[in-house]
mmCIF file of C-alpha atoms in Angstrom:
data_model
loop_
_atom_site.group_PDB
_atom_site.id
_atom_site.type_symbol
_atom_site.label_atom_id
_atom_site.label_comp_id
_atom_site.label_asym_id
_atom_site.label_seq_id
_atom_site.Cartn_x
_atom_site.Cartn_y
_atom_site.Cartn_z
ATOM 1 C CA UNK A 1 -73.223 -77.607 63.086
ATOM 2 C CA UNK A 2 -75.021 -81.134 61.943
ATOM 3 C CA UNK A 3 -77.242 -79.112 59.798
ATOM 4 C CA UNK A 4 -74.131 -76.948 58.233
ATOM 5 C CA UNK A 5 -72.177 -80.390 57.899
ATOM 6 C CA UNK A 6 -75.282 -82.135 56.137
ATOM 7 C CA UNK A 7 -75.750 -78.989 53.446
ATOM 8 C CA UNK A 8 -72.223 -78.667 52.903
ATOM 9 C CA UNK A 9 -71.844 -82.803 51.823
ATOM 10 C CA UNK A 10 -74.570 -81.661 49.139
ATOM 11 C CA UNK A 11 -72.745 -81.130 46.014
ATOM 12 C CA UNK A 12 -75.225 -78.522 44.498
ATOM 13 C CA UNK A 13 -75.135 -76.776 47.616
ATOM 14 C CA UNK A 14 -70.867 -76.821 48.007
ATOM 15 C CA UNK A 15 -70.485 -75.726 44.220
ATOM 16 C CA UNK A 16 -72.828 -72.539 44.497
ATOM 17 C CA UNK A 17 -71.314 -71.673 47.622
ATOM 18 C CA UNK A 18 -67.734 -71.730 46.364
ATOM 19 C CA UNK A 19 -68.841 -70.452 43.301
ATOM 20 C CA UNK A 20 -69.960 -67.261 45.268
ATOM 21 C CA UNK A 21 -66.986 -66.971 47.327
ATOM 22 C CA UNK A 22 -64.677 -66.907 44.172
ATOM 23 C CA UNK A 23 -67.212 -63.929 42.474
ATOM 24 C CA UNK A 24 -66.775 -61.995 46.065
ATOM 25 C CA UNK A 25 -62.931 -62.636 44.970
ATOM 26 C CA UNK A 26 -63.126 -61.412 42.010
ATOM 27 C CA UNK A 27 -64.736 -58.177 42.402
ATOM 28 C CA UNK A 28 -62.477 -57.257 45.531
ATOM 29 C CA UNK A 29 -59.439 -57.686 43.035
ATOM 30 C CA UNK A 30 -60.529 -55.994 39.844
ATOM 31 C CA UNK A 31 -61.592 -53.113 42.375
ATOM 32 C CA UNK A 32 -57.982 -53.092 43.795
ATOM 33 C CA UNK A 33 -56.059 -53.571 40.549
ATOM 34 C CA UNK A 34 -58.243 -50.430 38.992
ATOM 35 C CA UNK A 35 -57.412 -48.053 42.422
ATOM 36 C CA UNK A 36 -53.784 -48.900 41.916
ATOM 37 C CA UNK A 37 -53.793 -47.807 38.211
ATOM 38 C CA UNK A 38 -56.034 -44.459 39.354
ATOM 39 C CA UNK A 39 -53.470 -43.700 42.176
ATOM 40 C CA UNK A 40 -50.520 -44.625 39.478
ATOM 41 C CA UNK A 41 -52.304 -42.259 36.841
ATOM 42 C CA UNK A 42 -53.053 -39.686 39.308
ATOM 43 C CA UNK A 43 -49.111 -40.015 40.046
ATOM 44 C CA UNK A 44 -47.863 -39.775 36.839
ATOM 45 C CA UNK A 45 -49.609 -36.201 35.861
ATOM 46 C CA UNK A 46 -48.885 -34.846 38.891
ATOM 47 C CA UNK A 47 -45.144 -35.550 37.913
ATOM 48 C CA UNK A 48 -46.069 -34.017 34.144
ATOM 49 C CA UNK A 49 -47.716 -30.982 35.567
ATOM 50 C CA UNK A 50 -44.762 -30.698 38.598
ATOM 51 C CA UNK A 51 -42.854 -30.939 35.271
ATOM 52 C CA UNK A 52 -44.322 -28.557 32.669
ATOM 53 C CA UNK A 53 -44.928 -25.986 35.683
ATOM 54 C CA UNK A 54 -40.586 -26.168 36.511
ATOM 55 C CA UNK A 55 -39.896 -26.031 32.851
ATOM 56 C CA UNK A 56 -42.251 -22.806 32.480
ATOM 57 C CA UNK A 57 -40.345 -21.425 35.027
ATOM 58 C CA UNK A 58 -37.315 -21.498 33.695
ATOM 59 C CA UNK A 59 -36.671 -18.734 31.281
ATOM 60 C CA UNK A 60 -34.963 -19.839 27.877
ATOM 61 C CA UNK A 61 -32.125 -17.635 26.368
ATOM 62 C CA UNK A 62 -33.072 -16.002 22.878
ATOM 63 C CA UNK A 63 -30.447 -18.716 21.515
ATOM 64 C CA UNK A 64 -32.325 -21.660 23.273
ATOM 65 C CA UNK A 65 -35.302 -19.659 21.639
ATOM 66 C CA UNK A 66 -34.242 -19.780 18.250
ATOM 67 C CA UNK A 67 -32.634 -23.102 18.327
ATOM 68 C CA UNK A 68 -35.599 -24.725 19.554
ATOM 69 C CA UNK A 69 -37.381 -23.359 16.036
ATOM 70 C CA UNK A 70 -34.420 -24.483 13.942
ATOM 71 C CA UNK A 71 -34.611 -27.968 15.521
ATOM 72 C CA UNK A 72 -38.518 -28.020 14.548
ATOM 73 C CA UNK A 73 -37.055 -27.668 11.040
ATOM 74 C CA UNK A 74 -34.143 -29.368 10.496
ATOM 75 C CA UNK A 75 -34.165 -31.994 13.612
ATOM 76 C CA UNK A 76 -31.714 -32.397 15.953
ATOM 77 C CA UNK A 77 -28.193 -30.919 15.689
ATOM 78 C CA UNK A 78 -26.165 -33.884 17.520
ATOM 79 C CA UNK A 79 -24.700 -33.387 20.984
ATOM 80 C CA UNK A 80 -22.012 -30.609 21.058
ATOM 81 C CA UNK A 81 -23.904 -28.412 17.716
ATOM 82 C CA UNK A 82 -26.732 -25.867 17.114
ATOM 83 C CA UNK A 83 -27.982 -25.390 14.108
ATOM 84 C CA UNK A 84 -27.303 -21.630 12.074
ATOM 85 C CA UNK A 85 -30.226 -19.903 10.738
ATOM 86 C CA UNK A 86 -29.292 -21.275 6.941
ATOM 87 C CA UNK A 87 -29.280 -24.808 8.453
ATOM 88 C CA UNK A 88 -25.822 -25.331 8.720
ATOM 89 C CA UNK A 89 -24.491 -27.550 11.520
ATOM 90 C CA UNK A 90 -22.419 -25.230 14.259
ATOM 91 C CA UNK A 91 -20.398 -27.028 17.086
ATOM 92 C CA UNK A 92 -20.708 -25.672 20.551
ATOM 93 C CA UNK A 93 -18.375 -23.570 22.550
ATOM 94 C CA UNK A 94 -17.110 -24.646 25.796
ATOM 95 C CA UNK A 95 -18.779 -24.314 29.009
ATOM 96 C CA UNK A 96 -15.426 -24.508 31.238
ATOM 97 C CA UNK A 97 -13.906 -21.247 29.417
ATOM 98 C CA UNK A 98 -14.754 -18.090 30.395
ATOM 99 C CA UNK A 99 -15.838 -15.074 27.920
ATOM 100 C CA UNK A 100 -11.931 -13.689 28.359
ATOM 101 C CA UNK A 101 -10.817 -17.174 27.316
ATOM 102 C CA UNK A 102 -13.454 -17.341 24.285
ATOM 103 C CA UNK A 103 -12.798 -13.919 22.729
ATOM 104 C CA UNK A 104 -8.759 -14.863 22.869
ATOM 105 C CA UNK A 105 -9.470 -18.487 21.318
ATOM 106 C CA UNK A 106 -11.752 -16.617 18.867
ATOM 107 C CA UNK A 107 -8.969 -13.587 18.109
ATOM 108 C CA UNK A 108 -6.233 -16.520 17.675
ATOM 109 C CA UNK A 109 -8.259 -18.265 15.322
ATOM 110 C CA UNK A 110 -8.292 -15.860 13.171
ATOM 111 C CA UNK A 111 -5.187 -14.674 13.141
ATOM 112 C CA UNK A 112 -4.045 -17.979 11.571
ATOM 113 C CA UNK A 113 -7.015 -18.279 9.602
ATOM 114 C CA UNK A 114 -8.526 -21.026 11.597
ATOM 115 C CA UNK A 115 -12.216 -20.439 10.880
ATOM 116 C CA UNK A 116 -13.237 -24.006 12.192
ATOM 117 C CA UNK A 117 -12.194 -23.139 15.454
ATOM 118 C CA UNK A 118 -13.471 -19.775 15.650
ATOM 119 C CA UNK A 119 -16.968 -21.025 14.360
ATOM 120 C CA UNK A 120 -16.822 -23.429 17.727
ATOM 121 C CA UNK A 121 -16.895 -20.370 19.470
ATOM 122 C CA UNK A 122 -19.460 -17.797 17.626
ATOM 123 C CA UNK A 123 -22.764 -17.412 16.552
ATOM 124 C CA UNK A 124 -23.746 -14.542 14.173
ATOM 125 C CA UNK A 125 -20.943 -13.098 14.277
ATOM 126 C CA UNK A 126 -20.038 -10.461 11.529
ATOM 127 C CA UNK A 127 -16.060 -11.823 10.432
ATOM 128 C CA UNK A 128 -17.285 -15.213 9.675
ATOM 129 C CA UNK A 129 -20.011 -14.030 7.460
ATOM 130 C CA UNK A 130 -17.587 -11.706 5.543
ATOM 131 C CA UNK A 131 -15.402 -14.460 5.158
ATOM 132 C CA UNK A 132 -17.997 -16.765 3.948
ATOM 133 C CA UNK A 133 -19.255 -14.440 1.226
ATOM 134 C CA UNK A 134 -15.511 -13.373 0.148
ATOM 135 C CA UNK A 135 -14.496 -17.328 -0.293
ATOM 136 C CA UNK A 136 -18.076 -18.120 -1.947
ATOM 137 C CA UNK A 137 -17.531 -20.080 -5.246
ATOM 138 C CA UNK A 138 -20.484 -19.154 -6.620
ATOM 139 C CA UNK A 139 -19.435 -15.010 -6.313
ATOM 140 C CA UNK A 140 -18.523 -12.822 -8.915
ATOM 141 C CA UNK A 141 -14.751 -12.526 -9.092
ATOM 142 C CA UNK A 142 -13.593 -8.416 -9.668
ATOM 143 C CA UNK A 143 -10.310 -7.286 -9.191
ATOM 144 C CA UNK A 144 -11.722 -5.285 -6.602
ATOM 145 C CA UNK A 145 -13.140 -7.478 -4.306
ATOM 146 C CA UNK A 146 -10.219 -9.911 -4.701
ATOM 147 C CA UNK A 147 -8.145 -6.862 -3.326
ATOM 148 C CA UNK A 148 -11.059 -6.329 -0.494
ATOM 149 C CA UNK A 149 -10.452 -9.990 0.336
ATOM 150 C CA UNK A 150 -6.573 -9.737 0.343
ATOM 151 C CA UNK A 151 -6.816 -6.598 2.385
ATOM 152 C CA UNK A 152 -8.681 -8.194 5.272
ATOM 153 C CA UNK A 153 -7.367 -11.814 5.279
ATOM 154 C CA UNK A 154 -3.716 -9.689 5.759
ATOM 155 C CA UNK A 155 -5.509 -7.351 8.786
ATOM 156 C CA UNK A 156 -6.620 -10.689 10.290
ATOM 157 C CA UNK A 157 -3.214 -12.049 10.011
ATOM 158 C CA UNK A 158 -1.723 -9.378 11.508
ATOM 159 C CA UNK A 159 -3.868 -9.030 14.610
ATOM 160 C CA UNK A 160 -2.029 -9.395 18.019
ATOM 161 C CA UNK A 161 -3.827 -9.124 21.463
ATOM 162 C CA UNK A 162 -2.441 -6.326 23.697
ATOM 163 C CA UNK A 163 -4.981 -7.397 26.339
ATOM 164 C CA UNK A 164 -8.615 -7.338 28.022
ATOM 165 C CA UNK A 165 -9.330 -3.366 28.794
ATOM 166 C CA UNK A 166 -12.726 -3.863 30.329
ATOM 167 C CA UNK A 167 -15.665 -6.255 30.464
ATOM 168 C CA UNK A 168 -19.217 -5.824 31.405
ATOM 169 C CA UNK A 169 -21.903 -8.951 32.635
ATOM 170 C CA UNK A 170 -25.834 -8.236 31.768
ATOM 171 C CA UNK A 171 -28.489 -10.543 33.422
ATOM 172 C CA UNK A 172 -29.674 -11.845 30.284
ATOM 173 C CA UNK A 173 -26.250 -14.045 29.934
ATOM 174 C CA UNK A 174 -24.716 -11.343 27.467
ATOM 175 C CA UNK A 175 -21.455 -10.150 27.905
ATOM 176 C CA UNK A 176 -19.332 -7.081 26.539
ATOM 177 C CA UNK A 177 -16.097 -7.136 26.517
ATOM 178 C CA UNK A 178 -13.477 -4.430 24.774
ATOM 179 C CA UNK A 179 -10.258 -5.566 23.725
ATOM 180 C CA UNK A 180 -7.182 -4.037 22.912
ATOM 181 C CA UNK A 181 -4.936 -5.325 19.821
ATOM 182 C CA UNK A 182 -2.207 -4.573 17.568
ATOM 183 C CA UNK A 183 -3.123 -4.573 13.715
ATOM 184 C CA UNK A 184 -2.491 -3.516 10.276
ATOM 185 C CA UNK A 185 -2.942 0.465 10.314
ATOM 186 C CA UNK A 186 -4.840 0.529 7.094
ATOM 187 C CA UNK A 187 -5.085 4.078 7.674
ATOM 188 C CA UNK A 188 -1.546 4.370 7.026
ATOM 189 C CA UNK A 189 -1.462 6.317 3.229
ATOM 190 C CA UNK A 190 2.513 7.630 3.720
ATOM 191 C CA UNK A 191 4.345 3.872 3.082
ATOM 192 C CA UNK A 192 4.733 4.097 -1.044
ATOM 193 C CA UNK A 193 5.667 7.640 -1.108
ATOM 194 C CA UNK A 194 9.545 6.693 -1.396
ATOM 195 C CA UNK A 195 8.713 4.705 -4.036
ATOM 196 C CA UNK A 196 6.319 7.158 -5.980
ATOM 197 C CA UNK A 197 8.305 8.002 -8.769
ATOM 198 C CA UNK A 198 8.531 4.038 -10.032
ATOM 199 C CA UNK A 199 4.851 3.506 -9.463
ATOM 200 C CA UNK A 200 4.358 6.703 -10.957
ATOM 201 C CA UNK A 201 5.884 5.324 -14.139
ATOM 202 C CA UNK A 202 3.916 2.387 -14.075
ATOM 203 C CA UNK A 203 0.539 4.427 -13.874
ATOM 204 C CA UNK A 204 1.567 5.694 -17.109
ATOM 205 C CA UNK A 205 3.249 2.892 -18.707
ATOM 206 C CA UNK A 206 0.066 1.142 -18.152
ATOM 207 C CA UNK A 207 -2.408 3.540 -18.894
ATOM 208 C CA UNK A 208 -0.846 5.669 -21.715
ATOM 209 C CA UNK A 209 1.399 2.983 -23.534
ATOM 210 C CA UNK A 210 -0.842 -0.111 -23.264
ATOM 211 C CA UNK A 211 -3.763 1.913 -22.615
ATOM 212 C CA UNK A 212 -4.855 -0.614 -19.703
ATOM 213 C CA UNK A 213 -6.097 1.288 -16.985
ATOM 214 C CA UNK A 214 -7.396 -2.253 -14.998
ATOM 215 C CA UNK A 215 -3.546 -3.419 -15.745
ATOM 216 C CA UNK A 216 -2.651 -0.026 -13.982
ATOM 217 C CA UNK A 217 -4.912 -1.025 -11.166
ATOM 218 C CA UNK A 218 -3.791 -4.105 -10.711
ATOM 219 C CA UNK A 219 -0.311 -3.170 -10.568
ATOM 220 C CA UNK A 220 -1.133 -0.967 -7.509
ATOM 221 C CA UNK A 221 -3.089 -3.762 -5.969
ATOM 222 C CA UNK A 222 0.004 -5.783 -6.206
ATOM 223 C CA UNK A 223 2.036 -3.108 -4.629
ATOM 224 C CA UNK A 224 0.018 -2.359 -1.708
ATOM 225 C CA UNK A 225 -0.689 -6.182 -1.104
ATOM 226 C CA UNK A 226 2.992 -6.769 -0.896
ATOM 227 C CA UNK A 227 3.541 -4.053 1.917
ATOM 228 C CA UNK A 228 0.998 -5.219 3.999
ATOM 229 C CA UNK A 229 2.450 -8.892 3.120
ATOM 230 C CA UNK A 230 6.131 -7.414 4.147
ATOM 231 C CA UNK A 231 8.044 -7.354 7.669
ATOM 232 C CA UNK A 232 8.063 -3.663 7.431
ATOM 233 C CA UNK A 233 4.096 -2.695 7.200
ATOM 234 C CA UNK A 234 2.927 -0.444 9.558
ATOM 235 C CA UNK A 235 0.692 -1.859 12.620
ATOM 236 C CA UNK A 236 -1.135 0.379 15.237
ATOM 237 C CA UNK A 237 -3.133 -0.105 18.377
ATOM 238 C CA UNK A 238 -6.940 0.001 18.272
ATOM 239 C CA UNK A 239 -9.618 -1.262 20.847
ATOM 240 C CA UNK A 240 -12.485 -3.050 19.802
ATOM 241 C CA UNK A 241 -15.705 -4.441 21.433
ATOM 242 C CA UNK A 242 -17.376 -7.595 20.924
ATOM 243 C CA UNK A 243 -20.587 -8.976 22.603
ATOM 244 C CA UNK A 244 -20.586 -12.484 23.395
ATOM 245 C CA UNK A 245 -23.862 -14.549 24.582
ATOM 246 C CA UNK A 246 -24.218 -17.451 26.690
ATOM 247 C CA UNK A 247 -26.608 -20.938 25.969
ATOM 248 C CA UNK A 248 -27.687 -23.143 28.205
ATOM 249 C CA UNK A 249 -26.220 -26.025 26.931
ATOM 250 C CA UNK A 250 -22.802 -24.743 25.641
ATOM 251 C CA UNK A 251 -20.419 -21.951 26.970
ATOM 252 C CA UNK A 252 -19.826 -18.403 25.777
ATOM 253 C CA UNK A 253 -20.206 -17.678 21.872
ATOM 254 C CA UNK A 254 -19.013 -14.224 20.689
ATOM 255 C CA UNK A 255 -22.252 -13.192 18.917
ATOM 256 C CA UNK A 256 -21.298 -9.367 17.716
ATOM 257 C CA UNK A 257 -17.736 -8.692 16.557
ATOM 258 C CA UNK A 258 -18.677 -5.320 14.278
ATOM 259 C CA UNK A 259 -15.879 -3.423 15.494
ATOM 260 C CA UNK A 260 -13.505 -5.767 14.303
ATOM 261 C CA UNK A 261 -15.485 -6.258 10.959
ATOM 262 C CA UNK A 262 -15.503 -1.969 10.079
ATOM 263 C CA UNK A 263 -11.670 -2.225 10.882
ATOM 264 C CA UNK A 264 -10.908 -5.208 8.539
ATOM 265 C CA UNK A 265 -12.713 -3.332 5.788
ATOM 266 C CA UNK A 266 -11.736 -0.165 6.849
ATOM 267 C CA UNK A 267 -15.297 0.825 6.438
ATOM 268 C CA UNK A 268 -14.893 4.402 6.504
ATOM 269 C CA UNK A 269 -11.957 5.136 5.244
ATOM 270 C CA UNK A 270 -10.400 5.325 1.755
ATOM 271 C CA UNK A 271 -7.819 2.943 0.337
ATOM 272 C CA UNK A 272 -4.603 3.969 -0.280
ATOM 273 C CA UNK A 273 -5.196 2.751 -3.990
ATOM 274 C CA UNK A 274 -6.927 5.727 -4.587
ATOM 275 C CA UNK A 275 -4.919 7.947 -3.158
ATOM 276 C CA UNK A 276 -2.213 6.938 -5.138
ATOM 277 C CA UNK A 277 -4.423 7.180 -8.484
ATOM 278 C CA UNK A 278 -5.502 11.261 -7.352
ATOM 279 C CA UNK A 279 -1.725 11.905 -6.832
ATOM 280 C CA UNK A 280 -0.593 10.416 -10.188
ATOM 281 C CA UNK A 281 -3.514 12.729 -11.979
ATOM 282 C CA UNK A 282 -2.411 15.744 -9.879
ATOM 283 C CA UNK A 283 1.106 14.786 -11.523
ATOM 284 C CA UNK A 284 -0.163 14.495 -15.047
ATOM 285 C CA UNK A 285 -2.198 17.727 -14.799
ATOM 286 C CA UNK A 286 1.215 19.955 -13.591
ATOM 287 C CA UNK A 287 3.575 17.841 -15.744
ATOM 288 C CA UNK A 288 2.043 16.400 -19.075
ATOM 289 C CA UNK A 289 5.167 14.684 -20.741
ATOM 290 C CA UNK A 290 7.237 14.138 -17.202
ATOM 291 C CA UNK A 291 7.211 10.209 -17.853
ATOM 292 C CA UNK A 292 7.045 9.775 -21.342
ATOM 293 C CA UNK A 293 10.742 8.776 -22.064
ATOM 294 C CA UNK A 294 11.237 7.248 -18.997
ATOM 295 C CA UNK A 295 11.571 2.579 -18.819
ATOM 296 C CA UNK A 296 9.929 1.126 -16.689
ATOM 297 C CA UNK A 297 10.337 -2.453 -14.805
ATOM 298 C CA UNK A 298 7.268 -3.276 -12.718
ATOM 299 C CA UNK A 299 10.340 -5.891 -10.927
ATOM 300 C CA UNK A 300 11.468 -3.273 -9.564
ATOM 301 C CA UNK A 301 9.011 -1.831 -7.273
ATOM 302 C CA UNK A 302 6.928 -5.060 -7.025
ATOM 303 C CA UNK A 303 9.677 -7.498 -5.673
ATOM 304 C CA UNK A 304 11.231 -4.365 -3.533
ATOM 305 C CA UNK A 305 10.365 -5.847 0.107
ATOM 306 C CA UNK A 306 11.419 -8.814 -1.144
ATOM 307 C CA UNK A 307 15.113 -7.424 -2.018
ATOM 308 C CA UNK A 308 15.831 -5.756 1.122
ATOM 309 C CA UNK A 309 14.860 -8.786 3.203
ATOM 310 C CA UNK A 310 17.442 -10.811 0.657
ATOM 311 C CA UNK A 311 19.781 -7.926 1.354
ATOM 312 C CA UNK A 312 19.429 -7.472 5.218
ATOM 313 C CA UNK A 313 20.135 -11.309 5.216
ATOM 314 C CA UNK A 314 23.368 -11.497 3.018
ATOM 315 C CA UNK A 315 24.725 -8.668 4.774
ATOM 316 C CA UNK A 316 24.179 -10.372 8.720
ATOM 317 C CA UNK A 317 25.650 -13.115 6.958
ATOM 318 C CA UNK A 318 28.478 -11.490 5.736
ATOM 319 C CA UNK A 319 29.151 -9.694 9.007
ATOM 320 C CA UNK A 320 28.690 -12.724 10.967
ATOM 321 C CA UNK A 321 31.666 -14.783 8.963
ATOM 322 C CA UNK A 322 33.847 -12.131 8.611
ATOM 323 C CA UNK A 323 33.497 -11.975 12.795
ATOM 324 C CA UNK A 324 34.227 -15.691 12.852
#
């Protein structure tokens, strides 16, 4: 102990001792601070790999799919929107309404012509791309398509839902739902048939004394337009199907309404235009001169629908004092 006592009071001795003590330190702490950032390391890709391997195992829908592409090109959308393929921001449809709900939201937005709305709740769906090509600014304008576009903006109008018929769930969150509504019978080539004599007489005022056959055409555009515009035109019952996909992050989005597309342009069929136009040639072939000394006022078969509802309304009114 003497001998410890009389080293340690050298201060060489003391120094190189302490000296070595703080080096043992030093080495024991570096050692421990470098395990805790292995074990930390070690931690944290454990927790990446854990991770990736959930996320792998998690199928994406072929909407999460494709927006995950469109957000590699345009960036994110915002909270609430997707992006459509042309890069045009889309909101979201909502994840507390079921695909009854959505399709009836949808069908009532256009029936008022709210677009905005039913974009919330669609994605590649065929009506809103009609609708965007028919209201393009930079299209063509023909008397023609400005009919086509008159003829299904009044279908849409005119569309009231009868009710849900049947609906079918697939495993790949798509749904198919068919619908029953009430709309515009397009189909319906009887309605000016009363009034075929006065259009009859404008065919030819038009096309033999002005020699204007688009001014004929026109004329009947403005006809038909009106009837389906009236109180009076003809509706029927049809049943349509429409397809409607789910995302992850949103609710139900009707992504295939064809049906109601073909139906709005009455696809198949053939407008009542030219039915009118084959009747009035039919006329002219049998009867040459049957409407060349016959007036005609285009008033009088263009603001028809118009008169009756004037009439119908002065006469309730009439009846209605004289019962006071």
């Amino acid at each position: 102990m003497d001998k410890i006592k009389e080293l340690w009071g050298k201060k060489g001795i003391r120094y190189t001792i302490l000296g070595v003590l703080s080096l043992v330190l030093l080495i024991v702490g570096v050692r421990a601070c470098n395990q805790a950032k292995k074990s930390n390391s070690d931690t944290k890709t454990e927790t990446t790999e854990t991770k990736s391997r959930r996320d792998k195992s998690v199928a994406l829908t072929p909407f999460e799919e494709e927006q995950k592409r469109l957000i590699r090109k345009y960036g994110e959308a915002g909270e609430g929107y997707y992006w459509s393929e042309d890069g045009t921001r889309m909101a979201l449809g909502d994840q507390n309404l079921s695909e009854t709900e959505v399709i009836r939201t949808f069908l009532r937005s256009l029936s008022t012509l709210d677009f905005a709305t039913a974009q919330k709740y669609s994605y590649k769906d065929q009506v809103l791309k009609t609708l965007n090509a028919y209201f393009n600014s930079e299209s063509e304008f023909t008397y023609s398509e400005s009919f086509k576009k008159a003829m299904y903006q009044q279908f849409l109008l005119s569309m009231e839902i009868e009710g849900i018929e049947s609906q079918a769930t697939f495993a790949d969150d798509k749904s198919s739902v068919t619908v029953k509504i009430k709309a515009l019978d397009l189909s319906n080539k009887d309605f000016w048939k009363e009034d075929k004599d006065a259009l009859m007489k404008g065919i030819y005022s038009y096309r033999k004394t002005e020699a204007d056959s688009t001014k004929a055409r026109n004329f009947l555009y403005e006809y038909v337009t009106n009837y389906w515009k009236s109180e009076v035109a003809q509706k029927k019952a049809i049943t349509i199907n429409l397809t409607l996909m789910k995302t992850g992050a949103g609710g139900w989005l009707v992504s295939n309404d064809m049906d109601l597309d073909n139906y709005a342009k009455y696809s198949e069929g053939e407008t009542v235009i030219n039915n009118i136009l084959k009747d009035y040639d039919l006329e002219i072939a049998k009867r040459p001169k049957a409407f060349e000394d016959s007036s005609f006022d285009s008033s009088s078969v263009l603001n028809k629908d118009r008169k009756l509802k004037s009439t119908t309304s002065s006469t309730t009114s009439s009846k209605t004092e004289g019962g006071s």
